[in-house]
PDB file of N, CA, C and O in Angstrom:
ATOM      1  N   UNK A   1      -6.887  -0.077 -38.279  1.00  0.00           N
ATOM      2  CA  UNK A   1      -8.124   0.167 -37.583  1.00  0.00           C
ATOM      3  C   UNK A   1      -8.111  -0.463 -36.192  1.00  0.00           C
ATOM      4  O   UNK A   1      -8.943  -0.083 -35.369  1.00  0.00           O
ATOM      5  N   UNK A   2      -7.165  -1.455 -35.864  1.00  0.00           N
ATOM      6  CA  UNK A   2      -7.402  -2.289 -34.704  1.00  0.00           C
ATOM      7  C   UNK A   2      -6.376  -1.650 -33.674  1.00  0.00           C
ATOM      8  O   UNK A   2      -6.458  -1.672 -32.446  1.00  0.00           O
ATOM      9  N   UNK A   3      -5.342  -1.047 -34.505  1.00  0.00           N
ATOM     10  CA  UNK A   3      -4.193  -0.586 -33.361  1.00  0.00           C
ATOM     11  C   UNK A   3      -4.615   0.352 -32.044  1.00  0.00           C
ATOM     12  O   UNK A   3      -4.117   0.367 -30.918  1.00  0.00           O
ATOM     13  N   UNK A   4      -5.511   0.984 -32.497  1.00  0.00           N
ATOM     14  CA  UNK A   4      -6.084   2.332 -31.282  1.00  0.00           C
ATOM     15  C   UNK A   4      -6.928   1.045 -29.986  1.00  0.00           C
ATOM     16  O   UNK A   4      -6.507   1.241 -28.847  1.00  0.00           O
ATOM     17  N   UNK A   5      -7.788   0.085 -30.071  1.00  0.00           N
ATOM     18  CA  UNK A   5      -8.009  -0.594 -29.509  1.00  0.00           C
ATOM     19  C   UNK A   5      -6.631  -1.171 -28.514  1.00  0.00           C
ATOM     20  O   UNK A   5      -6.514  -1.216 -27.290  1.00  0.00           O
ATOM     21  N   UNK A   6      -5.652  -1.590 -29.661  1.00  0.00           N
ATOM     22  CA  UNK A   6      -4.868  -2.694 -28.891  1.00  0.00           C
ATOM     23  C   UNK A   6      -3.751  -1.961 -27.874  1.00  0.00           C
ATOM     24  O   UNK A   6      -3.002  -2.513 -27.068  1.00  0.00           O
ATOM     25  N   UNK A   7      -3.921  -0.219 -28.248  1.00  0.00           N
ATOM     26  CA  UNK A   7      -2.613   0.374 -27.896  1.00  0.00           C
ATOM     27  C   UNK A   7      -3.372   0.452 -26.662  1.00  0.00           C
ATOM     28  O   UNK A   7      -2.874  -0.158 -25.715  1.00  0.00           O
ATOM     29  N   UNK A   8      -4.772   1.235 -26.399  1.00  0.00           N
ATOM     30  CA  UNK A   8      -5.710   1.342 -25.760  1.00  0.00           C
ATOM     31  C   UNK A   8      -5.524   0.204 -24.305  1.00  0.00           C
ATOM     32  O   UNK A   8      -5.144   0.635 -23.216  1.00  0.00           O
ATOM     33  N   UNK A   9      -5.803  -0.997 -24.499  1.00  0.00           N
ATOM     34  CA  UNK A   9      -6.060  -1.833 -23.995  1.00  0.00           C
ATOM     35  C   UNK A   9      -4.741  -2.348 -23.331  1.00  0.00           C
ATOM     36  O   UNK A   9      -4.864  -2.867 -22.222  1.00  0.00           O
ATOM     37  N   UNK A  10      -3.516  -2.265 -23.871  1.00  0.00           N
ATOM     38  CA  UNK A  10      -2.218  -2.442 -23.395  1.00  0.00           C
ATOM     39  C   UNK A  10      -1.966  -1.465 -22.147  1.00  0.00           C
ATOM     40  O   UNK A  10      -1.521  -1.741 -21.032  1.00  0.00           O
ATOM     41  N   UNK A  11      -2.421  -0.142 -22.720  1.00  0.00           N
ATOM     42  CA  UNK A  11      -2.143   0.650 -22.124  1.00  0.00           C
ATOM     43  C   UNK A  11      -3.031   0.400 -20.352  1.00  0.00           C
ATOM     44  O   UNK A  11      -2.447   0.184 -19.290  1.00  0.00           O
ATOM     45  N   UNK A  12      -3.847   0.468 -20.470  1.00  0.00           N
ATOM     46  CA  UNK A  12      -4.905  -0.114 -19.312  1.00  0.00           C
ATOM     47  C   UNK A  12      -4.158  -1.174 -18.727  1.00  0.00           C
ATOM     48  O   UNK A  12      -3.950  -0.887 -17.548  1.00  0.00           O
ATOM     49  N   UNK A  13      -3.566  -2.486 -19.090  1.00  0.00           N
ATOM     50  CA  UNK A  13      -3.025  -3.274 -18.355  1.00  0.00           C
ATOM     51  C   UNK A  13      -1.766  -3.063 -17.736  1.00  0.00           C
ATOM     52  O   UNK A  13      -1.398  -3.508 -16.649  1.00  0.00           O
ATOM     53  N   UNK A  14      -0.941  -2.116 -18.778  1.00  0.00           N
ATOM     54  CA  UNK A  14       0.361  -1.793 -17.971  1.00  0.00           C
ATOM     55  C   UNK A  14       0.348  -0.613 -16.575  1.00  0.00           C
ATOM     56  O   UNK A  14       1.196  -0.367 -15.717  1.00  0.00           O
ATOM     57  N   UNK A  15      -1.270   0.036 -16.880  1.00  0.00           N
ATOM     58  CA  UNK A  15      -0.827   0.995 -15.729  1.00  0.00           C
ATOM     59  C   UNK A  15      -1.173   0.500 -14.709  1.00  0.00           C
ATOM     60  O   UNK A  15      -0.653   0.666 -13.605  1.00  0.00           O
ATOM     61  N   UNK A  16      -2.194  -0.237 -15.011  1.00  0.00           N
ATOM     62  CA  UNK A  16      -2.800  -0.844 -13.624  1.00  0.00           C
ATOM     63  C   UNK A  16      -2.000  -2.155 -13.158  1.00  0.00           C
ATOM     64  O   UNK A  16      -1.994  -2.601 -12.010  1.00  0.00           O
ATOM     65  N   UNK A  17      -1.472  -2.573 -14.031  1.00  0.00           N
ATOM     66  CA  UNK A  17      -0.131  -3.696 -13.159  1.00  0.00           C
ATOM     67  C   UNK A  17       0.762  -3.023 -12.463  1.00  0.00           C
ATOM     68  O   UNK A  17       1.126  -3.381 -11.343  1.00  0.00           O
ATOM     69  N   UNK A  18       1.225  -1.913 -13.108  1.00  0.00           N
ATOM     70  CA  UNK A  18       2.597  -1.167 -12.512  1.00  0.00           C
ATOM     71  C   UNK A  18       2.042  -0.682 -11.211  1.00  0.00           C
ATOM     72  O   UNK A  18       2.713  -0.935 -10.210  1.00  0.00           O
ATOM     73  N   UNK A  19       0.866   0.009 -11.061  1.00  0.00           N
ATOM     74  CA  UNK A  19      -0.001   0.104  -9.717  1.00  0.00           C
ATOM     75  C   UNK A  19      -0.224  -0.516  -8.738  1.00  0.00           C
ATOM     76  O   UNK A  19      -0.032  -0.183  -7.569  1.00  0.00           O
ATOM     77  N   UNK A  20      -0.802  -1.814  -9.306  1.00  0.00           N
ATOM     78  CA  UNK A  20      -1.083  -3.201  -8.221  1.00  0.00           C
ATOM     79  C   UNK A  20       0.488  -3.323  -8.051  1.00  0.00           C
ATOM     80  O   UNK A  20       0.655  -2.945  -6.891  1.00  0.00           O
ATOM     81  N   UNK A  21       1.582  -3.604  -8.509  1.00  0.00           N
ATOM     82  CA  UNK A  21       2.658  -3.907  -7.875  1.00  0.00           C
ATOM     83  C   UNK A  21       3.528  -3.051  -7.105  1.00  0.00           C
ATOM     84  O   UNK A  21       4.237  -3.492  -6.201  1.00  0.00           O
ATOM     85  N   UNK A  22       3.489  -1.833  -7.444  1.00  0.00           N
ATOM     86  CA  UNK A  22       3.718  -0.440  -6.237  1.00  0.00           C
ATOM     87  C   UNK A  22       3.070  -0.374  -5.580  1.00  0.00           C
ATOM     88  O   UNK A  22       3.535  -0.048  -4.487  1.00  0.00           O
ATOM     89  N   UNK A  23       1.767  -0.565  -5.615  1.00  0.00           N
ATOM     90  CA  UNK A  23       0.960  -0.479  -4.223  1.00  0.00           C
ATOM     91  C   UNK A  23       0.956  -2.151  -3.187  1.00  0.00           C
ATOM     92  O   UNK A  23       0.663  -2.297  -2.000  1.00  0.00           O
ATOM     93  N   UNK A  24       1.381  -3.151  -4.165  1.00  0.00           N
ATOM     94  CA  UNK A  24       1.445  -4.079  -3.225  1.00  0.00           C
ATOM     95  C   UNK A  24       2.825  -4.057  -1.960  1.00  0.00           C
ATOM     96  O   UNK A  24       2.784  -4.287  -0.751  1.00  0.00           O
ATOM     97  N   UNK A  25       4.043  -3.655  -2.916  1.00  0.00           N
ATOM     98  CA  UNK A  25       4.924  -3.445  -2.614  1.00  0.00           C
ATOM     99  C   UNK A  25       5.250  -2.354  -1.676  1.00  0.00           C
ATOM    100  O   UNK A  25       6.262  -2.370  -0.976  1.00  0.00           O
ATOM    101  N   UNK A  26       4.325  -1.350  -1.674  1.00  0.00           N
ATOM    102  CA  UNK A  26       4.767  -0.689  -0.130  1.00  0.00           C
ATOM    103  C   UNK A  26       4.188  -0.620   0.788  1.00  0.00           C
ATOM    104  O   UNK A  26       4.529   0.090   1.734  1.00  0.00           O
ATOM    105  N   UNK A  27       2.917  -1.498   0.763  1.00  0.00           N
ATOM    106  CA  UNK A  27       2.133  -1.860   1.743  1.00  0.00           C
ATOM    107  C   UNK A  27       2.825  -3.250   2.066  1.00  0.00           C
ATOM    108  O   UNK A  27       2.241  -3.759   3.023  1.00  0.00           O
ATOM    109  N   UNK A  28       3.679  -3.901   1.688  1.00  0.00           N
ATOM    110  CA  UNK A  28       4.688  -5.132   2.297  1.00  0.00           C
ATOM    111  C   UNK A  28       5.359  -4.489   2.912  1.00  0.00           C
ATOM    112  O   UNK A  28       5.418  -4.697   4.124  1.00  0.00           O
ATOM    113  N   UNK A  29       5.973  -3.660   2.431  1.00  0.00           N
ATOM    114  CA  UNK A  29       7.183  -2.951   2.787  1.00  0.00           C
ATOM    115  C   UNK A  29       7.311  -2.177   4.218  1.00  0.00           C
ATOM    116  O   UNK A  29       8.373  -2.038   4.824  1.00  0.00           O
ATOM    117  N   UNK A  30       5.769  -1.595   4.739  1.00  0.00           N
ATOM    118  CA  UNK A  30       5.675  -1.096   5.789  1.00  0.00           C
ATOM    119  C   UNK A  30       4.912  -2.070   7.039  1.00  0.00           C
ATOM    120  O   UNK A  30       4.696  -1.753   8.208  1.00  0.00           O
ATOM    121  N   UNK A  31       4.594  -3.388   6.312  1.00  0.00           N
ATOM    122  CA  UNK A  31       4.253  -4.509   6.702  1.00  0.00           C
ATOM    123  C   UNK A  31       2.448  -4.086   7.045  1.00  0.00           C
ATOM    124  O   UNK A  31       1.905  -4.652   7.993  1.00  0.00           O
ATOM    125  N   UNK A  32       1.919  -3.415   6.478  1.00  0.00           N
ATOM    126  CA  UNK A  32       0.387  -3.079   6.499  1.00  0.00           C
ATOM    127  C   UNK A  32      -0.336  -4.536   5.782  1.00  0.00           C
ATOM    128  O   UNK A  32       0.173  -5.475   5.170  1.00  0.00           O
ATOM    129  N   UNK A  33      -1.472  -4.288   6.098  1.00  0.00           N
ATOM    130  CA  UNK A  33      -2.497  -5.418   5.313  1.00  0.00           C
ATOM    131  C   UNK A  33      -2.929  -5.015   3.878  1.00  0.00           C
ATOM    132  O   UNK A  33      -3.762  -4.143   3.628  1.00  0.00           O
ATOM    133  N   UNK A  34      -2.064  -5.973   2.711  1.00  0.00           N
ATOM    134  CA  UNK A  34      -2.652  -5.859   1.604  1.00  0.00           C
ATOM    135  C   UNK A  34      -4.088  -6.127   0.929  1.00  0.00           C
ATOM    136  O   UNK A  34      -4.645  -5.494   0.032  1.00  0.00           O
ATOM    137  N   UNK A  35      -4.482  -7.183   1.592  1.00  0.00           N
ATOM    138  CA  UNK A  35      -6.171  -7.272   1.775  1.00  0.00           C
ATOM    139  C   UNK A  35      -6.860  -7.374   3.061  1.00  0.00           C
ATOM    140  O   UNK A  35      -6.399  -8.114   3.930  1.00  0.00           O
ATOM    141  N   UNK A  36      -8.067  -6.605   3.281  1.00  0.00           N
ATOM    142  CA  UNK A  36      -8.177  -6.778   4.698  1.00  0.00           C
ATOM    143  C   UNK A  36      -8.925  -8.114   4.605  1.00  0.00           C
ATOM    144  O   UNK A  36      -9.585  -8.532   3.653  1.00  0.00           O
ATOM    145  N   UNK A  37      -8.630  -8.840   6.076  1.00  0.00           N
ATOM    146  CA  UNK A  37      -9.527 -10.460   6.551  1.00  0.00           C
ATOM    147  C   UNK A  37      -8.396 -11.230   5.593  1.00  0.00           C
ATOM    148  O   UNK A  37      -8.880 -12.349   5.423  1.00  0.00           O
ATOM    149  N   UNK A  38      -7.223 -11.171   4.944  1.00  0.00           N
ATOM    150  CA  UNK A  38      -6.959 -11.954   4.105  1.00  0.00           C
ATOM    151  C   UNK A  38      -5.011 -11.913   4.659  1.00  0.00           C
ATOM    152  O   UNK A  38      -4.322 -10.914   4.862  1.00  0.00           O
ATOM    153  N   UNK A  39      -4.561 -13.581   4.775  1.00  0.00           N
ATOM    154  CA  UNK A  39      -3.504 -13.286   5.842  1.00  0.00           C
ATOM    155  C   UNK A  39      -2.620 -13.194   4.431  1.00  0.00           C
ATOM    156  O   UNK A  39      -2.750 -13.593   3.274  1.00  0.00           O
ATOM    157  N   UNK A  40      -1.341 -12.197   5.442  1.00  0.00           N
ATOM    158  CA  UNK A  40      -0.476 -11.649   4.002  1.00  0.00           C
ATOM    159  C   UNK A  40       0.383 -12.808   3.698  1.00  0.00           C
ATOM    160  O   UNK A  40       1.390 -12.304   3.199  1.00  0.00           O
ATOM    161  N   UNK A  41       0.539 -14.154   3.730  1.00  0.00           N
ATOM    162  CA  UNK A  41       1.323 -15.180   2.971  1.00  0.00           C
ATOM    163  C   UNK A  41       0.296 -15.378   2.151  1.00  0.00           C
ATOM    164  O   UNK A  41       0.660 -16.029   1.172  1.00  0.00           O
ATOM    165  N   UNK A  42      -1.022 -15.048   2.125  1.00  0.00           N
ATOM    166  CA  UNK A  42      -1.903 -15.483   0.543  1.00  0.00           C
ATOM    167  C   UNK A  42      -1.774 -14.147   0.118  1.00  0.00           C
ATOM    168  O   UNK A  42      -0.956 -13.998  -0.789  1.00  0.00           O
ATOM    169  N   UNK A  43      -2.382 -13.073   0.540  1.00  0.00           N
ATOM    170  CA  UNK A  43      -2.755 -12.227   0.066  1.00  0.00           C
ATOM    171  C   UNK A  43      -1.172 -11.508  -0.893  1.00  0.00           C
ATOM    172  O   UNK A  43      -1.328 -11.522  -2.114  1.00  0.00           O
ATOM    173  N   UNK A  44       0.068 -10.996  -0.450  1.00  0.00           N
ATOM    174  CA  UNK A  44       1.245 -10.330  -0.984  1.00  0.00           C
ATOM    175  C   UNK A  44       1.432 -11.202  -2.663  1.00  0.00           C
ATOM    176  O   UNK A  44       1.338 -10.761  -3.808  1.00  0.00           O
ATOM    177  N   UNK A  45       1.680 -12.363  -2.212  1.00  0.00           N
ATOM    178  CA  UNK A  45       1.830 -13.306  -3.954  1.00  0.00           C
ATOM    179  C   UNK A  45       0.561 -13.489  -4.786  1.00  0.00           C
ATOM    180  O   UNK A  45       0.454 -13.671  -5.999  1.00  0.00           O
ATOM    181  N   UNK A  46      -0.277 -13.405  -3.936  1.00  0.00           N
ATOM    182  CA  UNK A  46      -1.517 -12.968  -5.055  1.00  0.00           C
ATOM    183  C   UNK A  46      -1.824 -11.934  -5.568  1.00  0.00           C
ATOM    184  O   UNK A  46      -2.785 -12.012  -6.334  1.00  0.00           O
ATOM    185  N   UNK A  47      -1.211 -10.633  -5.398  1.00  0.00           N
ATOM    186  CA  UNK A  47      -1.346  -9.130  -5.917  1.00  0.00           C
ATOM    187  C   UNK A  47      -0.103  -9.386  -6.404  1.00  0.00           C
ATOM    188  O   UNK A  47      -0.058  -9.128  -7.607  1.00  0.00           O
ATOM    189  N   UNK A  48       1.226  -9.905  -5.834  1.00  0.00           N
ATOM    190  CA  UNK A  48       2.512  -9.549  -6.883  1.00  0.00           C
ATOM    191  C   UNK A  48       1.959 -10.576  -8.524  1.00  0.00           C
ATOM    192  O   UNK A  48       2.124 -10.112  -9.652  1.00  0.00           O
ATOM    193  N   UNK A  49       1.399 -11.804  -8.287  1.00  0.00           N
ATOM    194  CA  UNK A  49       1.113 -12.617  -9.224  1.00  0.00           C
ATOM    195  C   UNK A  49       0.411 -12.132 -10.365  1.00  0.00           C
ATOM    196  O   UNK A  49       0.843 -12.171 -11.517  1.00  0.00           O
ATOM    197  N   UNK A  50      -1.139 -11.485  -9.852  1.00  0.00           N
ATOM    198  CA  UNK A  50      -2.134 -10.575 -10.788  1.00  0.00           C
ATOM    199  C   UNK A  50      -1.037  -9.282 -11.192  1.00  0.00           C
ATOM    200  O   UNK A  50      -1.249  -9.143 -12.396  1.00  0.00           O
ATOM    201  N   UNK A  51      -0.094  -8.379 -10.844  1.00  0.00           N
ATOM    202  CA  UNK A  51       0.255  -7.174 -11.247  1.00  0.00           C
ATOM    203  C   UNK A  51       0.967  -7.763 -12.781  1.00  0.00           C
ATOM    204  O   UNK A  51       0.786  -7.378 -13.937  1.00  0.00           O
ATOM    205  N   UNK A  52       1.895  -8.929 -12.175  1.00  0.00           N
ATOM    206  CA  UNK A  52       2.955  -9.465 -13.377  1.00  0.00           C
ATOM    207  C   UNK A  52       2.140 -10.070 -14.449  1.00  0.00           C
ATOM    208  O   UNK A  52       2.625 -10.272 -15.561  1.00  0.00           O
ATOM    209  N   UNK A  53       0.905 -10.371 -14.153  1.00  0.00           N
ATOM    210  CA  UNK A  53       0.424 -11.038 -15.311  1.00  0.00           C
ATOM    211  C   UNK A  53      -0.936  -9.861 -15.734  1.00  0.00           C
ATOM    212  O   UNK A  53      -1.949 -10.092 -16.395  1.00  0.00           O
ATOM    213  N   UNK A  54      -0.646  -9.014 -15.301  1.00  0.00           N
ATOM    214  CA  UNK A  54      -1.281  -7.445 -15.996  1.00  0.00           C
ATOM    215  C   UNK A  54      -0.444  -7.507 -17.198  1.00  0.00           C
ATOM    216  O   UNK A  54      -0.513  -7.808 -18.390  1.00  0.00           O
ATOM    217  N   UNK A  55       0.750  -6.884 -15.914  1.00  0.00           N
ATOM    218  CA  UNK A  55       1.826  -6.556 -17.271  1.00  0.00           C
ATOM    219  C   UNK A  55       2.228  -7.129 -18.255  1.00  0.00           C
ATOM    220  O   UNK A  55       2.666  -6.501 -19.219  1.00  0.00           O
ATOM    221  N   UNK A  56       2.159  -8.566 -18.215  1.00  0.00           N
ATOM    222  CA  UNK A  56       2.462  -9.949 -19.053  1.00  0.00           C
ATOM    223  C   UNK A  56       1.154  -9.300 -19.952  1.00  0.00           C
ATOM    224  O   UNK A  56       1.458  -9.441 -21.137  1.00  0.00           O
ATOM    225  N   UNK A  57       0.206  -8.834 -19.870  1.00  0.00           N
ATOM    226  CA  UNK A  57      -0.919  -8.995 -20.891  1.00  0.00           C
ATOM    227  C   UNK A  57      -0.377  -7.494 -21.337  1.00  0.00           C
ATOM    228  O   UNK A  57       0.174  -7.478 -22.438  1.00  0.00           O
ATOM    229  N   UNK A  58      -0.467  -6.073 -20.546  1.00  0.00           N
ATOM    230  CA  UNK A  58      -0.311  -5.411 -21.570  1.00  0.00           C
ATOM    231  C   UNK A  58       1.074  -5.419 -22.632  1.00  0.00           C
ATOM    232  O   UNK A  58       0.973  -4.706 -23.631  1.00  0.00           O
ATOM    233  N   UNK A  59       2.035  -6.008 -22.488  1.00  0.00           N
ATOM    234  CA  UNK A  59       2.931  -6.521 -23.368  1.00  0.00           C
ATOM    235  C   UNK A  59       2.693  -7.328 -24.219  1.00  0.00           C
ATOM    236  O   UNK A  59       3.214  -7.100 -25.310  1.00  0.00           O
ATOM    237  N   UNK A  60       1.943  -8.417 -24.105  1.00  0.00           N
ATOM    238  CA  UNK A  60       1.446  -9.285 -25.185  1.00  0.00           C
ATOM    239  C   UNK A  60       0.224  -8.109 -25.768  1.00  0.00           C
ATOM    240  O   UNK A  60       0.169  -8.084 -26.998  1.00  0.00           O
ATOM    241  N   UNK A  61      -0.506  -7.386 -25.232  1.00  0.00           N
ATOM    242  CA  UNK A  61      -0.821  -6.541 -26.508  1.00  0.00           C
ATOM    243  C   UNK A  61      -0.760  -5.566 -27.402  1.00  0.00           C
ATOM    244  O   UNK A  61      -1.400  -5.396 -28.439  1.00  0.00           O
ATOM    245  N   UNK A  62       0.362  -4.726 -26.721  1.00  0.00           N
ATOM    246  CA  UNK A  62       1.529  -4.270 -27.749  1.00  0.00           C
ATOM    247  C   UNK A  62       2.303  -5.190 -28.728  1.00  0.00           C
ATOM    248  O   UNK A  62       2.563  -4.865 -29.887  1.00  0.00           O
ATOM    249  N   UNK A  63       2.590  -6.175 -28.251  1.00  0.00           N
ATOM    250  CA  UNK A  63       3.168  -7.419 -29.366  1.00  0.00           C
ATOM    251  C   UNK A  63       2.306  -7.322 -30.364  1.00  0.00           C
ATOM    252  O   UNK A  63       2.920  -7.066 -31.399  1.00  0.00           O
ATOM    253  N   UNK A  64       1.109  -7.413 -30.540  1.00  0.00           N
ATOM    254  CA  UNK A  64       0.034  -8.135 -31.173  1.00  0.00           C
ATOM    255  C   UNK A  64      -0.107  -7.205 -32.228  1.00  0.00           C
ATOM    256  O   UNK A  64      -0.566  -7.605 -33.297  1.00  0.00           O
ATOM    257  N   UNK A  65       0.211  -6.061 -32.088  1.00  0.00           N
ATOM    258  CA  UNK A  65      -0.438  -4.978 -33.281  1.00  0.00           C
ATOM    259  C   UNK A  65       0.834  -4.989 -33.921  1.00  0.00           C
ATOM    260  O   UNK A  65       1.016  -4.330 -34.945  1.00  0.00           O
TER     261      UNK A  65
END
């Protein structure tokens, strides 16, 4: 009964990590502003940081079921 939730919910974190980190990554890449008002030595490791620990979660909730 819990698996449709957890597949659910994995699923949500892996796409949207894999997103935040392609989209952080080619907006570095063309050297654009990843957040605007926000200078890119904070802003680039704080979107690569949140994408990996998306993905870190939707993997831990595929683990889980």
């Amino acid at each position: 009964m819990e698996r449709g939730p957890a597949i659910f919910s994995a699923l949500v974190f892996l796409l949207f990590g894999a997103a935040l980190l392609g989209w952080t990554g080619a907006r570095a890449l063309h050297r654009a502003p990843v957040a605007e008002g926000v200078r890119p030595a904070i802003a680039v490791p704080l979107a690569l940081l949140s994408g990996a620990g998306s993905l870190a979660l939707g993997v831990w909730c595929l683990q889980r079921f």
